[in-house]
Structure formats: structure tokens, C-alpha cells
Amino acid sequence: MARSCEGGKLEADVVDVKAPLHFDTCQRTVYLSRLRHPSPSLPPRRGRSDLTNSIASILLAVPVILFSMVAHEYAHGYAALRQGDPTAYQLGRLTWNPIKHIDPFMTILLPLMTGYFLHFPFGGAKPVPVNPRNYRKFKRGDIIVSLAGIAANTALAVLFTLLVILIGLIARSAPAGWMETLALLQVMLVWGILFNVLLAVFNLLPIPPLDGSHVMKYLLPPAWSLRYQQAGRFGLLIVFAVAFLMPSLFLVPVSGVFSLALRVFAPFALPGVLGAL
């Protein structure tokens, strides 16, 4: 099997599907390099086969991305309920039914826009309604509820990493006919890892109304905190400006965290899994 990393490219002969766990250093180095230093130029024109594979990969990502967004909002609602606020429960939003959490812009239009311009689909679910005045302890409840979604996405990223490893271990003794199915499962899970890391890091940004701002406001002097919260009326505009004009502000830490996860599960990735991203 001939391989080379010259010029940042990865070339390989026919892959032996009976040895799926030998994810070499060359492929990992090239993948991390592309993630950390995306090319500023326009992507090369894709052939029909590449475009088909890309669409298929995105379709595989949709279920796990939707599940991750729902989990983020469900965590907010459940945490609010535990802190004394039943608003989300009373309005029927404390549910895993994705239809209840779909927002036309955040869940449909925004992922299409970011997928086209940033080459990675990113969005969110409809925010779960909460009433902080119902919290038994206002400050404590506000912080817990705000960080619950981030904690849920972090936990999912860890879980998906373990599942990728588990599938890789299963592949060691699985029949050759299972490899394609196992590889598809790994593609879905790797998308889930990347998207959950992105959701967690992005929501940590201290920009109102993102989750991180609910912690930051308690670290500021009272007068500054008030003005900081008042800036929340322009928060969505600032968020979109950061996402489209300064994506490196959150993509750099996302790349760092995902690189750590990649080093853990890469030896168990089946052939073609990471190339499908």
C-alpha cells in the first residue's frame, strides 16, 4: 500500500478492508492540517462522484446534528425544571420530539447558509422558554440552566468518541460485509463529535444571549453587568457577525478540542471515514 504526504496531499492505493484499524500518521497529519489551516481560496471544483459523496455525508450528519441540538435545548428545560421553573414542561417543550424544537431560521436556513459559506453546517434549535424568577436561587439557577446545554453537548461528544472506538473494536472481528455499515455509523458519530464540540465552544462565547454571557454577567461589576446585558438587544447581530466575519474566534478552539478527540479515536477509524467529512 503506497502512501505519501507530499504537498499536503494523501495518496493511497487500494485499501485493505480486512485491516480497518491502521489509521496512519500521514492521514491524521493531513486531516489536522486542513482543520487548523483552512485554505483561503475557493474550494476546487468537485466531480460528480465527490459531490455525491459530500451530499451523502451531509445526509448522514443530519440525524445526529438534529439530535444534538434537541439535547442542548432539552438540557436547558430539564435543568430549569430541577431549579424550580416548570415553564418548558408546561409548554410541552420538555420533549425529545424534534418537531417541537425546530425553528425555521436556526434549524433549517442557518445550517444551509453556514454549510454553503463556511463549508460546515451550523445552527440551533428553537430556544426553550424559561422564567428565571421561578428559580429557587436566582443566581445559582441561572448559571446551572445556562451551562446545562453546554454540559449536554460535551457529554455527547465524549459518548460519540467512545462509540467510534467501540465500533472500531467490533470491526476487528466483524465479517468484511459489515465494514460499509460500520463505516457509515462512524461517519455519523464523527460528525456528532465535531458538531457537539462546536456547539459547546460557540455557546461559551460571552456574547448575549449565548449561554456564556449568563456566567460572564456575574463576573462583572453591577454597573458594567447592566450595560452588558442591555447589549443583548444587538446580540444576534453580533453573533452572526462573529460567525461569518470572524469564524476563527471559535473555530480555532474547536479545532484544538476536536484534534484531541481525533487523536483518541483515529486509530479505530475505518478506511474512508475521516475523508467523508
PDB file of C-alpha atoms in Angstrom:
ATOM      1  CA  MET A   1       0.000   0.000   0.000  1.00  0.00           C
ATOM      2  CA  ALA A   2       1.789   3.143  -1.214  1.00  0.00           C
ATOM      3  CA  ARG A   3       1.144   6.381   0.633  1.00  0.00           C
ATOM      4  CA  SER A   4       2.673   9.846   0.629  1.00  0.00           C
ATOM      5  CA  CYS A   5       2.059  13.188   2.359  1.00  0.00           C
ATOM      6  CA  GLU A   6       3.857  15.377  -0.151  1.00  0.00           C
ATOM      7  CA  GLY A   7       2.334  18.787  -0.700  1.00  0.00           C
ATOM      8  CA  GLY A   8      -0.296  18.225   1.956  1.00  0.00           C
ATOM      9  CA  LYS A   9      -1.959  15.511  -0.157  1.00  0.00           C
ATOM     10  CA  LEU A  10      -2.798  11.984   0.746  1.00  0.00           C
ATOM     11  CA  GLU A  11      -2.442   9.344  -1.913  1.00  0.00           C
ATOM     12  CA  ALA A  12      -3.121   5.674  -1.437  1.00  0.00           C
ATOM     13  CA  ASP A  13      -3.545   2.501  -3.367  1.00  0.00           C
ATOM     14  CA  VAL A  14      -6.392   0.088  -2.765  1.00  0.00           C
ATOM     15  CA  VAL A  15      -7.286  -0.044   0.939  1.00  0.00           C
ATOM     16  CA  ASP A  16      -7.368  -3.410   2.629  1.00  0.00           C
ATOM     17  CA  VAL A  17     -10.799  -3.595   4.275  1.00  0.00           C
ATOM     18  CA  LYS A  18      -9.664  -6.521   6.392  1.00  0.00           C
ATOM     19  CA  ALA A  19      -7.272  -4.191   8.230  1.00  0.00           C
ATOM     20  CA  PRO A  20      -9.553  -1.246   9.057  1.00  0.00           C
ATOM     21  CA  LEU A  21      -7.842  -0.044  12.214  1.00  0.00           C
ATOM     22  CA  HIS A  22      -4.498   1.032  10.769  1.00  0.00           C
ATOM     23  CA  PHE A  23      -5.181   4.784  10.570  1.00  0.00           C
ATOM     24  CA  ASP A  24      -1.705   6.028   9.695  1.00  0.00           C
ATOM     25  CA  THR A  25       0.085   9.127  10.950  1.00  0.00           C
ATOM     26  CA  CYS A  26       0.181  10.590   7.441  1.00  0.00           C
ATOM     27  CA  GLN A  27      -3.609  10.716   7.074  1.00  0.00           C
ATOM     28  CA  ARG A  28      -4.072  12.108  10.565  1.00  0.00           C
ATOM     29  CA  THR A  29      -1.451  14.832   9.987  1.00  0.00           C
ATOM     30  CA  VAL A  30      -3.056  15.946   6.725  1.00  0.00           C
ATOM     31  CA  TYR A  31      -6.543  15.987   8.263  1.00  0.00           C
ATOM     32  CA  LEU A  32      -5.445  18.070  11.280  1.00  0.00           C
ATOM     33  CA  SER A  33      -3.570  20.449   8.984  1.00  0.00           C
ATOM     34  CA  ARG A  34      -6.700  21.051   6.900  1.00  0.00           C
ATOM     35  CA  LEU A  35      -8.801  21.598  10.024  1.00  0.00           C
ATOM     36  CA  ARG A  36      -6.391  24.073  11.607  1.00  0.00           C
ATOM     37  CA  HIS A  37      -5.438  25.948   8.434  1.00  0.00           C
ATOM     38  CA  PRO A  38      -8.368  26.005   6.037  1.00  0.00           C
ATOM     39  CA  SER A  39      -7.446  27.223   2.577  1.00  0.00           C
ATOM     40  CA  PRO A  40      -8.436  30.885   1.987  1.00  0.00           C
ATOM     41  CA  SER A  41      -9.022  30.170  -1.667  1.00  0.00           C
ATOM     42  CA  LEU A  42     -12.164  28.783  -3.199  1.00  0.00           C
ATOM     43  CA  PRO A  43     -12.504  25.021  -2.950  1.00  0.00           C
ATOM     44  CA  PRO A  44     -11.616  23.105  -6.103  1.00  0.00           C
ATOM     45  CA  ARG A  45     -14.432  22.128  -8.416  1.00  0.00           C
ATOM     46  CA  ARG A  46     -15.750  18.749  -7.442  1.00  0.00           C
ATOM     47  CA  GLY A  47     -16.557  15.942  -9.753  1.00  0.00           C
ATOM     48  CA  ARG A  48     -19.956  14.316  -9.740  1.00  0.00           C
ATOM     49  CA  SER A  49     -18.679  11.429  -7.617  1.00  0.00           C
ATOM     50  CA  ASP A  50     -17.132  13.741  -4.995  1.00  0.00           C
ATOM     51  CA  LEU A  51     -20.269  15.883  -4.860  1.00  0.00           C
ATOM     52  CA  THR A  52     -22.432  12.795  -4.420  1.00  0.00           C
ATOM     53  CA  ASN A  53     -20.223  11.572  -1.592  1.00  0.00           C
ATOM     54  CA  SER A  54     -20.348  15.005   0.048  1.00  0.00           C
ATOM     55  CA  ILE A  55     -24.156  15.115  -0.113  1.00  0.00           C
ATOM     56  CA  ALA A  56     -24.348  11.584   1.262  1.00  0.00           C
ATOM     57  CA  SER A  57     -22.053  12.560   4.139  1.00  0.00           C
ATOM     58  CA  ILE A  58     -24.195  15.593   4.984  1.00  0.00           C
ATOM     59  CA  LEU A  59     -27.345  13.455   4.916  1.00  0.00           C
ATOM     60  CA  LEU A  60     -25.671  11.091   7.382  1.00  0.00           C
ATOM     61  CA  ALA A  61     -24.839  14.063   9.594  1.00  0.00           C
ATOM     62  CA  VAL A  62     -28.383  15.480   9.704  1.00  0.00           C
ATOM     63  CA  PRO A  63     -29.886  12.984  12.224  1.00  0.00           C
ATOM     64  CA  VAL A  64     -27.036  13.261  14.714  1.00  0.00           C
ATOM     65  CA  ILE A  65     -26.858  17.058  14.358  1.00  0.00           C
ATOM     66  CA  LEU A  66     -30.604  17.397  14.928  1.00  0.00           C
ATOM     67  CA  PHE A  67     -30.390  15.090  17.944  1.00  0.00           C
ATOM     68  CA  SER A  68     -27.528  17.168  19.375  1.00  0.00           C
ATOM     69  CA  MET A  69     -29.482  20.426  19.011  1.00  0.00           C
ATOM     70  CA  VAL A  70     -32.532  18.890  20.680  1.00  0.00           C
ATOM     71  CA  ALA A  71     -30.366  17.533  23.508  1.00  0.00           C
ATOM     72  CA  HIS A  72     -28.949  21.027  24.076  1.00  0.00           C
ATOM     73  CA  GLU A  73     -32.401  22.577  24.485  1.00  0.00           C
ATOM     74  CA  TYR A  74     -33.808  19.633  26.443  1.00  0.00           C
ATOM     75  CA  ALA A  75     -30.937  20.019  28.919  1.00  0.00           C
ATOM     76  CA  HIS A  76     -31.849  23.682  29.439  1.00  0.00           C
ATOM     77  CA  GLY A  77     -35.506  22.820  30.075  1.00  0.00           C
ATOM     78  CA  TYR A  78     -34.742  19.890  32.385  1.00  0.00           C
ATOM     79  CA  ALA A  79     -32.242  21.931  34.389  1.00  0.00           C
ATOM     80  CA  ALA A  80     -34.786  24.750  34.716  1.00  0.00           C
ATOM     81  CA  LEU A  81     -37.379  22.268  35.985  1.00  0.00           C
ATOM     82  CA  ARG A  82     -34.944  20.971  38.595  1.00  0.00           C
ATOM     83  CA  GLN A  83     -34.274  24.561  39.677  1.00  0.00           C
ATOM     84  CA  GLY A  84     -37.985  25.225  40.181  1.00  0.00           C
ATOM     85  CA  ASP A  85     -39.153  26.573  36.808  1.00  0.00           C
ATOM     86  CA  PRO A  86     -41.781  24.396  35.056  1.00  0.00           C
ATOM     87  CA  THR A  87     -42.254  26.753  32.085  1.00  0.00           C
ATOM     88  CA  ALA A  88     -40.717  24.464  29.457  1.00  0.00           C
ATOM     89  CA  TYR A  89     -42.618  21.458  30.833  1.00  0.00           C
ATOM     90  CA  GLN A  90     -45.941  23.305  30.878  1.00  0.00           C
ATOM     91  CA  LEU A  91     -45.496  24.489  27.295  1.00  0.00           C
ATOM     92  CA  GLY A  92     -44.699  20.989  26.037  1.00  0.00           C
ATOM     93  CA  ARG A  93     -41.062  21.791  25.232  1.00  0.00           C
ATOM     94  CA  LEU A  94     -39.533  19.289  27.647  1.00  0.00           C
ATOM     95  CA  THR A  95     -39.629  16.583  24.987  1.00  0.00           C
ATOM     96  CA  TRP A  96     -37.286  14.710  22.669  1.00  0.00           C
ATOM     97  CA  ASN A  97     -39.686  15.214  19.757  1.00  0.00           C
ATOM     98  CA  PRO A  98     -37.543  17.197  17.261  1.00  0.00           C
ATOM     99  CA  ILE A  99     -40.593  18.809  15.650  1.00  0.00           C
ATOM    100  CA  LYS A 100     -41.217  20.765  18.861  1.00  0.00           C
ATOM    101  CA  HIS A 101     -37.703  22.220  18.707  1.00  0.00           C
ATOM    102  CA  ILE A 102     -37.395  23.099  15.016  1.00  0.00           C
ATOM    103  CA  ASP A 103     -37.014  26.787  14.216  1.00  0.00           C
ATOM    104  CA  PRO A 104     -37.380  27.754  10.520  1.00  0.00           C
ATOM    105  CA  PHE A 105     -34.320  30.002  10.602  1.00  0.00           C
ATOM    106  CA  MET A 106     -31.999  28.466  13.213  1.00  0.00           C
ATOM    107  CA  THR A 107     -32.659  24.823  12.324  1.00  0.00           C
ATOM    108  CA  ILE A 108     -33.170  24.993   8.548  1.00  0.00           C
ATOM    109  CA  LEU A 109     -31.978  28.219   6.927  1.00  0.00           C
ATOM    110  CA  LEU A 110     -28.889  28.910   9.060  1.00  0.00           C
ATOM    111  CA  PRO A 111     -27.346  25.426   8.562  1.00  0.00           C
ATOM    112  CA  LEU A 112     -27.844  25.823   4.799  1.00  0.00           C
ATOM    113  CA  MET A 113     -26.177  29.256   4.853  1.00  0.00           C
ATOM    114  CA  THR A 114     -23.229  28.214   7.012  1.00  0.00           C
ATOM    115  CA  GLY A 115     -22.840  24.985   5.069  1.00  0.00           C
ATOM    116  CA  TYR A 116     -22.533  26.969   1.839  1.00  0.00           C
ATOM    117  CA  PHE A 117     -20.352  29.857   3.062  1.00  0.00           C
ATOM    118  CA  LEU A 118     -18.328  28.176   5.849  1.00  0.00           C
ATOM    119  CA  HIS A 119     -18.384  24.655   4.353  1.00  0.00           C
ATOM    120  CA  PHE A 120     -19.781  23.342   7.628  1.00  0.00           C
ATOM    121  CA  PRO A 121     -23.483  23.258   8.581  1.00  0.00           C
ATOM    122  CA  PHE A 122     -24.128  25.052  11.860  1.00  0.00           C
ATOM    123  CA  GLY A 123     -27.380  26.057  13.512  1.00  0.00           C
ATOM    124  CA  GLY A 124     -29.528  25.583  16.556  1.00  0.00           C
ATOM    125  CA  ALA A 125     -32.936  24.596  17.800  1.00  0.00           C
ATOM    126  CA  LYS A 126     -35.736  26.852  18.991  1.00  0.00           C
ATOM    127  CA  PRO A 127     -34.702  28.185  22.427  1.00  0.00           C
ATOM    128  CA  VAL A 128     -36.539  26.576  25.333  1.00  0.00           C
ATOM    129  CA  PRO A 129     -38.582  29.170  27.293  1.00  0.00           C
ATOM    130  CA  VAL A 130     -37.563  29.614  30.924  1.00  0.00           C
ATOM    131  CA  ASN A 131     -38.578  32.027  33.668  1.00  0.00           C
ATOM    132  CA  PRO A 132     -35.604  32.726  35.960  1.00  0.00           C
ATOM    133  CA  ARG A 133     -37.918  34.293  38.567  1.00  0.00           C
ATOM    134  CA  ASN A 134     -39.111  30.780  39.370  1.00  0.00           C
ATOM    135  CA  TYR A 135     -35.663  29.540  40.317  1.00  0.00           C
ATOM    136  CA  ARG A 136     -35.305  28.708  43.975  1.00  0.00           C
ATOM    137  CA  LYS A 137     -31.955  30.511  43.984  1.00  0.00           C
ATOM    138  CA  PHE A 138     -31.821  33.019  41.148  1.00  0.00           C
ATOM    139  CA  LYS A 139     -28.065  33.302  40.535  1.00  0.00           C
ATOM    140  CA  ARG A 140     -27.312  29.627  41.071  1.00  0.00           C
ATOM    141  CA  GLY A 141     -30.260  28.558  38.930  1.00  0.00           C
ATOM    142  CA  ASP A 142     -29.375  30.958  36.117  1.00  0.00           C
ATOM    143  CA  ILE A 143     -25.807  29.637  35.907  1.00  0.00           C
ATOM    144  CA  ILE A 144     -26.825  25.961  36.103  1.00  0.00           C
ATOM    145  CA  VAL A 145     -29.534  26.291  33.459  1.00  0.00           C
ATOM    146  CA  SER A 146     -27.247  28.275  31.158  1.00  0.00           C
ATOM    147  CA  LEU A 147     -24.420  25.725  31.360  1.00  0.00           C
ATOM    148  CA  ALA A 148     -26.705  22.682  31.095  1.00  0.00           C
ATOM    149  CA  GLY A 149     -26.791  22.776  27.292  1.00  0.00           C
ATOM    150  CA  ILE A 150     -23.003  23.073  27.073  1.00  0.00           C
ATOM    151  CA  ALA A 151     -22.629  20.177  29.503  1.00  0.00           C
ATOM    152  CA  ALA A 152     -25.008  18.056  27.402  1.00  0.00           C
ATOM    153  CA  ASN A 153     -23.037  18.691  24.204  1.00  0.00           C
ATOM    154  CA  THR A 154     -19.748  17.957  25.962  1.00  0.00           C
ATOM    155  CA  ALA A 155     -21.137  14.680  27.296  1.00  0.00           C
ATOM    156  CA  LEU A 156     -22.401  13.723  23.819  1.00  0.00           C
ATOM    157  CA  ALA A 157     -19.001  14.462  22.268  1.00  0.00           C
ATOM    158  CA  VAL A 158     -17.359  12.120  24.800  1.00  0.00           C
ATOM    159  CA  LEU A 159     -20.057   9.465  24.282  1.00  0.00           C
ATOM    160  CA  PHE A 160     -19.736   9.588  20.489  1.00  0.00           C
ATOM    161  CA  THR A 161     -15.948   9.281  20.788  1.00  0.00           C
ATOM    162  CA  LEU A 162     -16.325   6.127  22.870  1.00  0.00           C
ATOM    163  CA  LEU A 163     -18.834   4.724  20.376  1.00  0.00           C
ATOM    164  CA  VAL A 164     -16.429   5.320  17.465  1.00  0.00           C
ATOM    165  CA  ILE A 165     -13.798   3.355  19.389  1.00  0.00           C
ATOM    166  CA  LEU A 166     -16.301   0.599  20.195  1.00  0.00           C
ATOM    167  CA  ILE A 167     -17.293   0.241  16.531  1.00  0.00           C
ATOM    168  CA  GLY A 168     -13.615   0.072  15.592  1.00  0.00           C
ATOM    169  CA  LEU A 169     -13.084  -2.737  18.087  1.00  0.00           C
ATOM    170  CA  ILE A 170     -16.128  -4.594  16.758  1.00  0.00           C
ATOM    171  CA  ALA A 171     -14.733  -4.259  13.242  1.00  0.00           C
ATOM    172  CA  ARG A 172     -11.676  -6.278  14.217  1.00  0.00           C
ATOM    173  CA  SER A 173     -13.686  -9.487  14.301  1.00  0.00           C
ATOM    174  CA  ALA A 174     -16.639  -8.489  12.087  1.00  0.00           C
ATOM    175  CA  PRO A 175     -17.185 -10.028   8.641  1.00  0.00           C
ATOM    176  CA  ALA A 176     -15.956  -7.993   5.672  1.00  0.00           C
ATOM    177  CA  GLY A 177     -19.556  -7.422   4.594  1.00  0.00           C
ATOM    178  CA  TRP A 178     -20.174  -5.362   7.726  1.00  0.00           C
ATOM    179  CA  MET A 179     -17.434  -2.827   7.036  1.00  0.00           C
ATOM    180  CA  GLU A 180     -19.528  -0.438   4.956  1.00  0.00           C
ATOM    181  CA  THR A 181     -22.308  -0.297   7.545  1.00  0.00           C
ATOM    182  CA  LEU A 182     -19.863   0.155  10.420  1.00  0.00           C
ATOM    183  CA  ALA A 183     -18.058   2.877   8.496  1.00  0.00           C
ATOM    184  CA  LEU A 184     -21.341   4.745   7.909  1.00  0.00           C
ATOM    185  CA  LEU A 185     -22.062   4.605  11.637  1.00  0.00           C
ATOM    186  CA  GLN A 186     -18.628   6.000  12.370  1.00  0.00           C
ATOM    187  CA  VAL A 187     -19.151   8.844   9.900  1.00  0.00           C
ATOM    188  CA  MET A 188     -22.360   9.808  11.703  1.00  0.00           C
ATOM    189  CA  LEU A 189     -20.644   9.671  15.079  1.00  0.00           C
ATOM    190  CA  VAL A 190     -17.608  11.694  13.968  1.00  0.00           C
ATOM    191  CA  TRP A 191     -19.962  14.364  12.624  1.00  0.00           C
ATOM    192  CA  GLY A 192     -21.627  14.239  16.037  1.00  0.00           C
ATOM    193  CA  ILE A 193     -18.309  14.744  17.826  1.00  0.00           C
ATOM    194  CA  LEU A 194     -17.395  17.729  15.672  1.00  0.00           C
ATOM    195  CA  PHE A 195     -20.829  19.350  15.879  1.00  0.00           C
ATOM    196  CA  ASN A 196     -21.154  18.905  19.655  1.00  0.00           C
ATOM    197  CA  VAL A 197     -17.706  20.371  20.229  1.00  0.00           C
ATOM    198  CA  LEU A 198     -18.703  23.295  18.002  1.00  0.00           C
ATOM    199  CA  LEU A 199     -21.989  23.811  19.876  1.00  0.00           C
ATOM    200  CA  ALA A 200     -20.275  23.697  23.273  1.00  0.00           C
ATOM    201  CA  VAL A 201     -17.473  26.102  22.326  1.00  0.00           C
ATOM    202  CA  PHE A 202     -19.726  28.509  20.418  1.00  0.00           C
ATOM    203  CA  ASN A 203     -22.213  28.770  23.281  1.00  0.00           C
ATOM    204  CA  LEU A 204     -19.375  29.519  25.700  1.00  0.00           C
ATOM    205  CA  LEU A 205     -18.692  32.796  23.877  1.00  0.00           C
ATOM    206  CA  PRO A 206     -19.603  35.650  26.268  1.00  0.00           C
ATOM    207  CA  ILE A 207     -21.926  37.313  23.771  1.00  0.00           C
ATOM    208  CA  PRO A 208     -25.525  37.888  24.893  1.00  0.00           C
ATOM    209  CA  PRO A 209     -27.739  35.915  24.526  1.00  0.00           C
ATOM    210  CA  LEU A 210     -25.346  32.932  24.255  1.00  0.00           C
ATOM    211  CA  ASP A 211     -25.020  30.715  27.315  1.00  0.00           C
ATOM    212  CA  GLY A 212     -21.594  32.027  28.257  1.00  0.00           C
ATOM    213  CA  SER A 213     -22.993  35.523  28.777  1.00  0.00           C
ATOM    214  CA  HIS A 214     -25.146  34.287  31.675  1.00  0.00           C
ATOM    215  CA  VAL A 215     -21.958  33.446  33.541  1.00  0.00           C
ATOM    216  CA  MET A 216     -19.966  36.479  32.443  1.00  0.00           C
ATOM    217  CA  LYS A 217     -22.577  38.949  33.729  1.00  0.00           C
ATOM    218  CA  TYR A 218     -21.981  37.737  37.290  1.00  0.00           C
ATOM    219  CA  LEU A 219     -18.239  38.309  36.960  1.00  0.00           C
ATOM    220  CA  LEU A 220     -18.639  41.991  36.082  1.00  0.00           C
ATOM    221  CA  PRO A 221     -19.256  44.953  38.430  1.00  0.00           C
ATOM    222  CA  PRO A 222     -23.007  45.719  38.750  1.00  0.00           C
ATOM    223  CA  ALA A 223     -22.931  48.817  36.520  1.00  0.00           C
ATOM    224  CA  TRP A 224     -20.946  47.032  33.803  1.00  0.00           C
ATOM    225  CA  SER A 225     -23.143  43.963  34.101  1.00  0.00           C
ATOM    226  CA  LEU A 226     -26.272  46.042  33.452  1.00  0.00           C
ATOM    227  CA  ARG A 227     -24.829  47.613  30.295  1.00  0.00           C
ATOM    228  CA  TYR A 228     -23.512  44.236  29.223  1.00  0.00           C
ATOM    229  CA  GLN A 229     -26.987  42.714  29.453  1.00  0.00           C
ATOM    230  CA  GLN A 230     -28.518  45.674  27.655  1.00  0.00           C
ATOM    231  CA  ALA A 231     -26.205  44.936  24.724  1.00  0.00           C
ATOM    232  CA  GLY A 232     -28.150  41.709  24.371  1.00  0.00           C
ATOM    233  CA  ARG A 233     -30.672  43.527  22.149  1.00  0.00           C
ATOM    234  CA  PHE A 234     -27.941  43.507  19.478  1.00  0.00           C
ATOM    235  CA  GLY A 235     -26.675  40.084  20.490  1.00  0.00           C
ATOM    236  CA  LEU A 236     -27.903  38.131  17.492  1.00  0.00           C
ATOM    237  CA  LEU A 237     -26.352  40.640  15.098  1.00  0.00           C
ATOM    238  CA  ILE A 238     -23.041  40.314  16.936  1.00  0.00           C
ATOM    239  CA  VAL A 239     -23.307  36.517  16.890  1.00  0.00           C
ATOM    240  CA  PHE A 240     -23.880  36.442  13.129  1.00  0.00           C
ATOM    241  CA  ALA A 241     -21.053  38.939  12.570  1.00  0.00           C
ATOM    242  CA  VAL A 242     -18.691  36.702  14.545  1.00  0.00           C
ATOM    243  CA  ALA A 243     -19.896  33.551  12.770  1.00  0.00           C
ATOM    244  CA  PHE A 244     -19.445  34.953   9.250  1.00  0.00           C
ATOM    245  CA  LEU A 245     -16.700  37.591   9.643  1.00  0.00           C
ATOM    246  CA  MET A 246     -14.541  36.169  12.451  1.00  0.00           C
ATOM    247  CA  PRO A 247     -15.186  32.407  12.464  1.00  0.00           C
ATOM    248  CA  SER A 248     -11.640  31.724  13.689  1.00  0.00           C
ATOM    249  CA  LEU A 249     -12.694  33.159  17.065  1.00  0.00           C
ATOM    250  CA  PHE A 250     -14.462  29.896  17.820  1.00  0.00           C
ATOM    251  CA  LEU A 251     -13.153  27.583  15.079  1.00  0.00           C
ATOM    252  CA  VAL A 252      -9.608  27.698  16.482  1.00  0.00           C
ATOM    253  CA  PRO A 253     -10.595  26.334  19.913  1.00  0.00           C
ATOM    254  CA  VAL A 254     -12.992  23.912  18.196  1.00  0.00           C
ATOM    255  CA  SER A 255     -10.080  22.666  16.113  1.00  0.00           C
ATOM    256  CA  GLY A 256      -7.955  22.226  19.237  1.00  0.00           C
ATOM    257  CA  VAL A 257     -10.587  20.243  21.119  1.00  0.00           C
ATOM    258  CA  PHE A 258     -11.529  18.144  18.108  1.00  0.00           C
ATOM    259  CA  SER A 259      -7.848  17.409  17.473  1.00  0.00           C
ATOM    260  CA  LEU A 260      -7.584  15.911  20.956  1.00  0.00           C
ATOM    261  CA  ALA A 261     -10.616  13.732  20.304  1.00  0.00           C
ATOM    262  CA  LEU A 262      -9.220  12.795  16.894  1.00  0.00           C
ATOM    263  CA  ARG A 263      -6.015  11.515  18.421  1.00  0.00           C
ATOM    264  CA  VAL A 264      -8.077   9.282  20.687  1.00  0.00           C
ATOM    265  CA  PHE A 265     -10.399   7.696  18.121  1.00  0.00           C
ATOM    266  CA  ALA A 266      -8.304   7.957  14.936  1.00  0.00           C
ATOM    267  CA  PRO A 267      -6.577   4.573  15.413  1.00  0.00           C
ATOM    268  CA  PHE A 268     -10.038   2.964  15.383  1.00  0.00           C
ATOM    269  CA  ALA A 269     -11.444   4.831  12.356  1.00  0.00           C
ATOM    270  CA  LEU A 270     -12.329   2.649   9.397  1.00  0.00           C
ATOM    271  CA  PRO A 271     -10.964   3.477   5.926  1.00  0.00           C
ATOM    272  CA  GLY A 272     -12.638   6.495   4.334  1.00  0.00           C
ATOM    273  CA  VAL A 273     -14.413   7.670   7.495  1.00  0.00           C
ATOM    274  CA  LEU A 274     -12.464  10.874   8.076  1.00  0.00           C
ATOM    275  CA  GLY A 275     -12.239  11.570   4.360  1.00  0.00           C
ATOM    276  CA  ALA A 276     -16.056  11.692   4.253  1.00  0.00           C
ATOM    277  CA  LEU A 277     -16.133  14.832   6.417  1.00  0.00           C
TER     278      LEU A 277
END
